[in-house]
PDB file of C-alpha atoms in Angstrom:
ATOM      1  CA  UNK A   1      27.716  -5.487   9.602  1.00 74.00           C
ATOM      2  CA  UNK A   2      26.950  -1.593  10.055  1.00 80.00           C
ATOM      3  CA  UNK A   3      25.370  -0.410  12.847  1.00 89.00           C
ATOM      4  CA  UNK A   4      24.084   3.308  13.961  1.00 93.00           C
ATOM      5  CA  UNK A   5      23.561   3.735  17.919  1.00 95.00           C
ATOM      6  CA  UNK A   6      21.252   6.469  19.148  1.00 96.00           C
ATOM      7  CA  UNK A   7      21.150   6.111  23.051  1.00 95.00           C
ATOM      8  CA  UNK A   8      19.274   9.413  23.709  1.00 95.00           C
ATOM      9  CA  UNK A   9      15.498   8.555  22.799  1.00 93.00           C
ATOM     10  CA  UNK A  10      14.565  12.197  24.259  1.00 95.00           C
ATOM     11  CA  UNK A  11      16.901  14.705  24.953  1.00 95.00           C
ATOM     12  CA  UNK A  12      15.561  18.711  26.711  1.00 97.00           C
ATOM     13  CA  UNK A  13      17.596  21.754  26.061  1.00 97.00           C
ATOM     14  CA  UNK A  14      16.990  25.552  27.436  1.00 97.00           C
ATOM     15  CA  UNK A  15      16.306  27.810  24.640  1.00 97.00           C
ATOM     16  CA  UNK A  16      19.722  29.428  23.614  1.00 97.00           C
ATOM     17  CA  UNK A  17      21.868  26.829  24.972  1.00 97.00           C
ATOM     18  CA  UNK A  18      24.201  24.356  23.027  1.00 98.00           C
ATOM     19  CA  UNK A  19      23.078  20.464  23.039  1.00 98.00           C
ATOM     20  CA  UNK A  20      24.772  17.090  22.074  1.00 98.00           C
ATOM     21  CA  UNK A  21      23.244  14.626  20.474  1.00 98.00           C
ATOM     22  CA  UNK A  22      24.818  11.099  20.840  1.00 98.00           C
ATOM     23  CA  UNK A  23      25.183   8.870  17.898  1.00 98.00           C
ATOM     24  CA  UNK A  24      28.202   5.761  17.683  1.00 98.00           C
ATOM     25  CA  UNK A  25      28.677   3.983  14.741  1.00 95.00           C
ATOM     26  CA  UNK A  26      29.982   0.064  13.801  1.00 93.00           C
ATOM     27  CA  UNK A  27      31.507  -0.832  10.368  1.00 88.00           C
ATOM     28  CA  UNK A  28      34.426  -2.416   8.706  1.00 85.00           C
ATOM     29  CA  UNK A  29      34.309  -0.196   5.632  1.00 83.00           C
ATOM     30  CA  UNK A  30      36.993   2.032   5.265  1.00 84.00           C
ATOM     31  CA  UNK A  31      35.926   4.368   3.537  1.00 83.00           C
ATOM     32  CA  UNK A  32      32.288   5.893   4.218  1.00 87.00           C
ATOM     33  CA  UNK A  33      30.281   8.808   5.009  1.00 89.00           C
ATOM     34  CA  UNK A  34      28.436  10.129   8.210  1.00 93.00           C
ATOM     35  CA  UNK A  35      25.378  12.306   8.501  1.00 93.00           C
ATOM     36  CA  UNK A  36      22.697  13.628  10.265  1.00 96.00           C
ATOM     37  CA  UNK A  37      18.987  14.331   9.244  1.00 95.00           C
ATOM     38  CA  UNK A  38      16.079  16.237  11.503  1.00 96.00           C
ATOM     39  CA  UNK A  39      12.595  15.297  11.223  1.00 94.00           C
ATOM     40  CA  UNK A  40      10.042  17.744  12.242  1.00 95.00           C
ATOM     41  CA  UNK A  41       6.920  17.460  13.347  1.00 92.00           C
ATOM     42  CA  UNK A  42       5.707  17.673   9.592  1.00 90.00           C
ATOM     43  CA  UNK A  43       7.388  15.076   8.313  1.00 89.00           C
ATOM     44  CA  UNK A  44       9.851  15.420   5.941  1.00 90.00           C
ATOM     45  CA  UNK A  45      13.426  14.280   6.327  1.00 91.00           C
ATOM     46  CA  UNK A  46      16.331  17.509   5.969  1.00 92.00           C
ATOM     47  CA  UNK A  47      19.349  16.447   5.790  1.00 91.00           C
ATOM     48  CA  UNK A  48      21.651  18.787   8.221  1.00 94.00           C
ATOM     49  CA  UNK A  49      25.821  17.425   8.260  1.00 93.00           C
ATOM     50  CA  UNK A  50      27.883  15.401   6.659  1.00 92.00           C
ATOM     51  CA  UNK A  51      31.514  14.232   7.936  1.00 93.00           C
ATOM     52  CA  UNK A  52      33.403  11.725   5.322  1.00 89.00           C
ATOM     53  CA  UNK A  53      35.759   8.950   6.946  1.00 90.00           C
ATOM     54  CA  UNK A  54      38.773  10.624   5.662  1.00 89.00           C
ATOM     55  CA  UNK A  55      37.985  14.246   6.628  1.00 88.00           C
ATOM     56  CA  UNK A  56      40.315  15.292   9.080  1.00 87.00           C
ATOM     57  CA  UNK A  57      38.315  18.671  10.090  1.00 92.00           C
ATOM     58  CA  UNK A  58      35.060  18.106  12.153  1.00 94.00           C
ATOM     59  CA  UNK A  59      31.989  19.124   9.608  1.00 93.00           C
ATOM     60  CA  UNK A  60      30.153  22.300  10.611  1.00 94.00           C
ATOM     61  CA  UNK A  61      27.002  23.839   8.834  1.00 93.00           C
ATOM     62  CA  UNK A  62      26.162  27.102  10.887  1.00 96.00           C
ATOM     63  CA  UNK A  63      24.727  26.354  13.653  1.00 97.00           C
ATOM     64  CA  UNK A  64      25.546  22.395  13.695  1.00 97.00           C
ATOM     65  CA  UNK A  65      28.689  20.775  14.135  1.00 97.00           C
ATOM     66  CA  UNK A  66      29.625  17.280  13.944  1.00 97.00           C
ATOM     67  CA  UNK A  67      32.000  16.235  16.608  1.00 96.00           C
ATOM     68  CA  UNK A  68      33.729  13.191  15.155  1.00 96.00           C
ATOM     69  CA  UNK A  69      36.131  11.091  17.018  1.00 96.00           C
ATOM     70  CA  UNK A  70      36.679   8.140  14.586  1.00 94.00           C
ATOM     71  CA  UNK A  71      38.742   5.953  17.341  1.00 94.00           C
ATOM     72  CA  UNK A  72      35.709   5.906  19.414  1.00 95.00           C
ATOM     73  CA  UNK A  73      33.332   5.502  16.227  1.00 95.00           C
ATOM     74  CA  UNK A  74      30.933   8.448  17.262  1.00 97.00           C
ATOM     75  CA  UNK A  75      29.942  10.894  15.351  1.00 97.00           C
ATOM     76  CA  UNK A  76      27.985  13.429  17.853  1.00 98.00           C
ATOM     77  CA  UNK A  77      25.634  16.482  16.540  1.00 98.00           C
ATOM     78  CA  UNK A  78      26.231  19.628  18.829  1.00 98.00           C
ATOM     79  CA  UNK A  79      23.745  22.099  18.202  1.00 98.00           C
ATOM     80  CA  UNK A  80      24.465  25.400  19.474  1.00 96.00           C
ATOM     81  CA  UNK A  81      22.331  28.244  20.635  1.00 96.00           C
ATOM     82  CA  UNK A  82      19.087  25.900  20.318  1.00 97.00           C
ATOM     83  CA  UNK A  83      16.336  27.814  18.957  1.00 97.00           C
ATOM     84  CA  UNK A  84      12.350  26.789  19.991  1.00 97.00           C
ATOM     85  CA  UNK A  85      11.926  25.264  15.666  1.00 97.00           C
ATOM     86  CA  UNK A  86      15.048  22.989  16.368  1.00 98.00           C
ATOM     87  CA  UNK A  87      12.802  20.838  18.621  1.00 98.00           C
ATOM     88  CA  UNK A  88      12.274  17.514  16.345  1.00 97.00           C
ATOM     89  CA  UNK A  89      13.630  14.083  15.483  1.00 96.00           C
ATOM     90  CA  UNK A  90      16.958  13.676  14.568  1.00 97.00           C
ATOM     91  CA  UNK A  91      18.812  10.994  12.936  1.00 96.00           C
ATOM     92  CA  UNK A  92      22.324   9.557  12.772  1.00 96.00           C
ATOM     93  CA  UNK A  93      22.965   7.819   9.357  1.00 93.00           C
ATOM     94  CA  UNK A  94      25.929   6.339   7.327  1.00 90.00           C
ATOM     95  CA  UNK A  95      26.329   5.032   3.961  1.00 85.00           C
ATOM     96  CA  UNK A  96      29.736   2.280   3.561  1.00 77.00           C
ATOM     97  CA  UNK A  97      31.117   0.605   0.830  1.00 66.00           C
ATOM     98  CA  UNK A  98      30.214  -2.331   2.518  1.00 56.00           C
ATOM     99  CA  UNK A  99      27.217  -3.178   0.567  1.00 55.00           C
ATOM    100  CA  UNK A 100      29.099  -1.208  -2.149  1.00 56.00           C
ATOM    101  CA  UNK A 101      27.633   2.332  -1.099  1.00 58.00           C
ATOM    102  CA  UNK A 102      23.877   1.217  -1.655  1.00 65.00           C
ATOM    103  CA  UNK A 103      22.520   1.259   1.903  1.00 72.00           C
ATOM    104  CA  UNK A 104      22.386   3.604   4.066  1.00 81.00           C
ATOM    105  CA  UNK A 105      21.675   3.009   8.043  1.00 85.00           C
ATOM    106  CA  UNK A 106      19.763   4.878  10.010  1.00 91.00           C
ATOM    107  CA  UNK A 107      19.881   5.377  14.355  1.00 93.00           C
ATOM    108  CA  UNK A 108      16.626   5.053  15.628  1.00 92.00           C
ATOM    109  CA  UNK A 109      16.645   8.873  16.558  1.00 94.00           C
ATOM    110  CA  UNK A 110      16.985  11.038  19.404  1.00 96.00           C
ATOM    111  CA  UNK A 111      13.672  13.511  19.952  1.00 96.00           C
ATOM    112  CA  UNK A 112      14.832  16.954  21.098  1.00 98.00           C
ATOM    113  CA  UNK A 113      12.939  19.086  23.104  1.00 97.00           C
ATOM    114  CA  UNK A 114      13.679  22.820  22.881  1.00 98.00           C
ATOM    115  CA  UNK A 115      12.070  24.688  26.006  1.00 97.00           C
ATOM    116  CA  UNK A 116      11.366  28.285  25.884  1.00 95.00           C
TER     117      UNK A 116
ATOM    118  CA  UNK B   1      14.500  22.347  -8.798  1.00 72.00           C
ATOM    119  CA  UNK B   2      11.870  20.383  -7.028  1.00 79.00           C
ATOM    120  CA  UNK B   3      14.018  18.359  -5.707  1.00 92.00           C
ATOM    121  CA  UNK B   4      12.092  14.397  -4.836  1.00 95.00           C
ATOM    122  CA  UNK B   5       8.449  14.778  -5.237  1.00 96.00           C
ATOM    123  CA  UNK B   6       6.124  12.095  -3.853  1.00 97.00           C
ATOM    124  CA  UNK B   7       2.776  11.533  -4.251  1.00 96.00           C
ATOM    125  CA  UNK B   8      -0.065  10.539  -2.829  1.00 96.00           C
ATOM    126  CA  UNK B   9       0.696  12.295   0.786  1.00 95.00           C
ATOM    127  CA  UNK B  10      -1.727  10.205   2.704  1.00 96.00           C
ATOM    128  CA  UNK B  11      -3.545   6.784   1.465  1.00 96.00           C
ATOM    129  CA  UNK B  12      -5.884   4.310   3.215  1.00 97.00           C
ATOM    130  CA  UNK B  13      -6.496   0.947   1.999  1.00 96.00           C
ATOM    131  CA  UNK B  14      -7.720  -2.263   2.760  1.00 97.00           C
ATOM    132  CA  UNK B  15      -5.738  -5.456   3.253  1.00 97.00           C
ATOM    133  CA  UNK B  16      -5.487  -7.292  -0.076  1.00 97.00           C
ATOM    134  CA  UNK B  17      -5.568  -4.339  -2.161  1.00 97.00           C
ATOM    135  CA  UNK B  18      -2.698  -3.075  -4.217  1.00 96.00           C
ATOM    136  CA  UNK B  19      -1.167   0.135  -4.975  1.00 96.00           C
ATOM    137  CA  UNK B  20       1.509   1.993  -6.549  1.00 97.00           C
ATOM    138  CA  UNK B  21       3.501   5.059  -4.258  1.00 98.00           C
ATOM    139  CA  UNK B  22       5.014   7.406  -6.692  1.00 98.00           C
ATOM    140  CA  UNK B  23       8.348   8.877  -6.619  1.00 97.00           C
ATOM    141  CA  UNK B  24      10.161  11.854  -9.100  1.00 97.00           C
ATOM    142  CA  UNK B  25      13.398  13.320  -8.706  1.00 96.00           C
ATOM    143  CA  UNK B  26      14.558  16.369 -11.417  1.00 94.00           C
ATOM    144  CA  UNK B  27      17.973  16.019  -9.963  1.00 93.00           C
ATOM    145  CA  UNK B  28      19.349  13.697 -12.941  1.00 92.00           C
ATOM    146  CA  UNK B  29      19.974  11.687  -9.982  1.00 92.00           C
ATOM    147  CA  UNK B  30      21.489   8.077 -10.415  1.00 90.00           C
ATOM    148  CA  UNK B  31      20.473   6.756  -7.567  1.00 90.00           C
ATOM    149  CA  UNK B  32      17.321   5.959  -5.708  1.00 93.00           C
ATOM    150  CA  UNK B  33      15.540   4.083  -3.183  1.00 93.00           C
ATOM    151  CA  UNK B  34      12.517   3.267  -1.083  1.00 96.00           C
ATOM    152  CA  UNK B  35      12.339   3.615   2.796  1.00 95.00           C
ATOM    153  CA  UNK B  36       9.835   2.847   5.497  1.00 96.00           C
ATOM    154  CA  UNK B  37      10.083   4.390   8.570  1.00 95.00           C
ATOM    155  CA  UNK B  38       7.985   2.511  11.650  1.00 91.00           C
ATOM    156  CA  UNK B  39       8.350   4.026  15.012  1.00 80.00           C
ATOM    157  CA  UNK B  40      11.172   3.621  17.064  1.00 71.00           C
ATOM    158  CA  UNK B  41      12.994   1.953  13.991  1.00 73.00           C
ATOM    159  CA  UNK B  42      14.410   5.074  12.094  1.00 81.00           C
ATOM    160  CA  UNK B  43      14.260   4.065   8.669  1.00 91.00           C
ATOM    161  CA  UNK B  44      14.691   0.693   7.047  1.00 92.00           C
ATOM    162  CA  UNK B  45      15.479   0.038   3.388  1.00 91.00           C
ATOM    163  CA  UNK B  46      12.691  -0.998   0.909  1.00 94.00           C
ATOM    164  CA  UNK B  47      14.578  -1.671  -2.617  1.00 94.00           C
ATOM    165  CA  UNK B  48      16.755   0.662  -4.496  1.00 91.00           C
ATOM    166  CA  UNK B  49      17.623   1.486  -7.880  1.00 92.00           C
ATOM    167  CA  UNK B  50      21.581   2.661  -9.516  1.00 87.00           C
ATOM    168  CA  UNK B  51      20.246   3.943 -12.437  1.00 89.00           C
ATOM    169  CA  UNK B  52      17.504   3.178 -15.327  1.00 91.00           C
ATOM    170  CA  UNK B  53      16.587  -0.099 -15.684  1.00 92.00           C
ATOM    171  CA  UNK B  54      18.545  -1.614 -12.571  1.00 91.00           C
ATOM    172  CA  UNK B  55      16.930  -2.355  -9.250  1.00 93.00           C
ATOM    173  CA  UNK B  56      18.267  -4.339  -6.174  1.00 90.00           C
ATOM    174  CA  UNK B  57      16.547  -5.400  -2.552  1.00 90.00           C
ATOM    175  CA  UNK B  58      17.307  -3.669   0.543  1.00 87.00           C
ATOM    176  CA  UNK B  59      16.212  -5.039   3.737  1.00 86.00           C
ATOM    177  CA  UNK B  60      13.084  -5.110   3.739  1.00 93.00           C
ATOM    178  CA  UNK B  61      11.520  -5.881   0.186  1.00 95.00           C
ATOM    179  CA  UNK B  62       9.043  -8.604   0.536  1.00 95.00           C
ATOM    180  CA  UNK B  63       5.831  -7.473  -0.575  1.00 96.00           C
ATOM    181  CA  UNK B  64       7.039  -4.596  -2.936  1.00 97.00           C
ATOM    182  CA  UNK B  65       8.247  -4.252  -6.487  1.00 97.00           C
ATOM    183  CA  UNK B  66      10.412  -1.586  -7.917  1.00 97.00           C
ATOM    184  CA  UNK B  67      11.060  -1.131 -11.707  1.00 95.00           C
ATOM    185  CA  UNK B  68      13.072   1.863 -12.968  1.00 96.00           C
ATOM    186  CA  UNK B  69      12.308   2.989 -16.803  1.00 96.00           C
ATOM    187  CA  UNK B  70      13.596   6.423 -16.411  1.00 96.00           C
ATOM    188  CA  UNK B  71      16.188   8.576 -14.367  1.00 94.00           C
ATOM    189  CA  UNK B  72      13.914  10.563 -12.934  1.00 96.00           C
ATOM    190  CA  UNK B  73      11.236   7.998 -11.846  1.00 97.00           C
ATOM    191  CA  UNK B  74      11.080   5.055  -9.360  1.00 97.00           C
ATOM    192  CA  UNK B  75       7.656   3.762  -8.162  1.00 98.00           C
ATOM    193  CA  UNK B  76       6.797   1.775  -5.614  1.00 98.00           C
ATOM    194  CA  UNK B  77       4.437  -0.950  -5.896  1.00 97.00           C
ATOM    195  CA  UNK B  78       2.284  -2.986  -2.774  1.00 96.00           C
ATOM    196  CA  UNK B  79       0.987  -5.928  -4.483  1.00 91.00           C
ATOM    197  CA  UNK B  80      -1.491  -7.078  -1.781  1.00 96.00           C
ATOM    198  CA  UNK B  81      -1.300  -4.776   1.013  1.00 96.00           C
ATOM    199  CA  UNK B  82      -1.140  -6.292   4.992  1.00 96.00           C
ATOM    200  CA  UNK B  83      -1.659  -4.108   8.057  1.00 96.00           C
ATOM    201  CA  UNK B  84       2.214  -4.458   8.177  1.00 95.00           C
ATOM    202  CA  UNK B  85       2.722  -2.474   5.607  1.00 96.00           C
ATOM    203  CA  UNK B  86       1.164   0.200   7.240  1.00 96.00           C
ATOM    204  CA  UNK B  87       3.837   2.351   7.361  1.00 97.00           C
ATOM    205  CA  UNK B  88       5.436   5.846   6.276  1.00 96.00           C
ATOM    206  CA  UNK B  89       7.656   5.571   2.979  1.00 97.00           C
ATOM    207  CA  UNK B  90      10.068   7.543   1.658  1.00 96.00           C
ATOM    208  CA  UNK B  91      11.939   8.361  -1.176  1.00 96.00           C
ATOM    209  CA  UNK B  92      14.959   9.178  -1.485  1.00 94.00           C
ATOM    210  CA  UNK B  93      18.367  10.027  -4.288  1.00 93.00           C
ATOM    211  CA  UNK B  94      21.788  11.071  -4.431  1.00 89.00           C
ATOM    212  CA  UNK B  95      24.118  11.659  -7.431  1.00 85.00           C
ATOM    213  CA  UNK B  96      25.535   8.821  -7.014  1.00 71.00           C
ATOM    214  CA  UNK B  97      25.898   5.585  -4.954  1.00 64.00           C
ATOM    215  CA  UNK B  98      29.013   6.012  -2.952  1.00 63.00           C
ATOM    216  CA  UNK B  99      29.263   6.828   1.029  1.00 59.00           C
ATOM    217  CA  UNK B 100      30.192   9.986   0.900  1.00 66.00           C
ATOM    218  CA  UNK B 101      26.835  11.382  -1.226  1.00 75.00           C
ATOM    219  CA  UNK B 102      24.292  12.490   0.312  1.00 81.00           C
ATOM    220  CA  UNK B 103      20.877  11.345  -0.072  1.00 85.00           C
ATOM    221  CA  UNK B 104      17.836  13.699  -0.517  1.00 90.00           C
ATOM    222  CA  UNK B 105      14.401  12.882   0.661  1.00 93.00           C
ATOM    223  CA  UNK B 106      10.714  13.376  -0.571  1.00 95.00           C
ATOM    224  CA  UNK B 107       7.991  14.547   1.909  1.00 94.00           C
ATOM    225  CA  UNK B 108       6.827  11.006   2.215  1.00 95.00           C
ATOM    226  CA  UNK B 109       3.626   9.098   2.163  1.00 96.00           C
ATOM    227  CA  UNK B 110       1.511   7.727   5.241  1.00 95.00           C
ATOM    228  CA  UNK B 111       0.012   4.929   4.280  1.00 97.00           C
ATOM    229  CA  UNK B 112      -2.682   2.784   6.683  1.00 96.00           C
ATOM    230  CA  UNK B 113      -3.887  -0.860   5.776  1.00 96.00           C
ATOM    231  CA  UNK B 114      -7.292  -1.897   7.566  1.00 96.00           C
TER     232      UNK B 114
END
């Protein structure tokens, strides 16, 4: 079965500073896609990253990177020079071909803090 | 583009009624679905759809249907609403079905049984 793994339910970074966010992964699928969403305080859900299974590059979208180390099953979001609107929820997801590509799983989140 | 609309934004009802949470994509998307997010959960799957006229459960579909006439639409309905259910739901679609699409999400509705 597939399984996302947040361990970081609240995380505090200086303003400016780079931050990891922690997400590890189980699945048998070989084939499958990893990405990460942020949830303001507003509410809607923006998708940030994706990394596929067969990429060999780590993702990066300006700021965010996705650190993946497939061995280890973790897919990590680094922010970098974290800026005060950064400060929200973020989630970990993957969509498999186990359930042939339906579902996607979600972390339970990490909440970032941003301080000024 | 408008990307997934949702509507209403906020609803209140009372246990026992029922309700339909609406959901539009202008994408030409194939594939939809239904989420609930309760805290500390992240986000759980409601039903989802692979295209007009075929619909599937997730994980957690008791107490909702799903029907799917056109691309572009895919409502939700509560048939007799429970505090459960109170919840916030999302919608979301991607191109297609496979893992390495991405899904896009509407702005959600926060709905509260009494």
């Amino acid at each position: 079965a597939q399984k996302i793994t947040q361990t970081q339910p609240g995380m505090f970074v200086q303003e400016k500073e780079a931050v990891t966010l922690d997400c590890t992964y189980d699945t048998s699928d070989q084939s499958y896609g990893l990405f990460w969403y942020k949830q303001p305080s507003s509410g809607e859900m923006i998708f940030l990253i994706y990394q596929g299974s067969y990429d060999e590059q780590n993702a990066t979208e300006g700021r965010y990177s996705l650190n993946f180390q497939k061995a280890r099953k973790s897919a990590n979001l680094v922010i970098s020079a974290s800026q005060l609107g950064d400060s929200a929820m973020y989630f970990c997801a993957m969509r498999g071909e186990d359930t042939g590509g339906f579902k996607t799983i979600f972390g339970a989140g990490t909440r970032l803090f941003v301080k000024a | 583009n408008a990307g997934v609309t949702q509507t209403p934004k906020f609803q209140v009802l009372k246990t026992g009624q029922s309700m339909t949470l609406q959901c539009a994509q202008d994408m030409n998307h194939e594939y939809m679905s239904w989420y609930r997010q309760d805290p500390g959960m992240g986000l759980r799957l409601i039903h989802y759809s692979v295209g007009a006229g075929i619909t599937d459960q997730g994980e957690v579909p008791n107490g909702y249907n799903v029907s799917r006439s056109t691309t572009e639409d895919f409502p939700l309905r509560l048939l007799s609403a429970a505090p459960s259910q109170t919840s916030v739901y999302f919608c979301a679609s991607s191109k297609y079905r496979g893992g390495t699409d991405t899904q896009y999400f509407g702005p959600g509705t926060r709905l509260t049984v009494l």
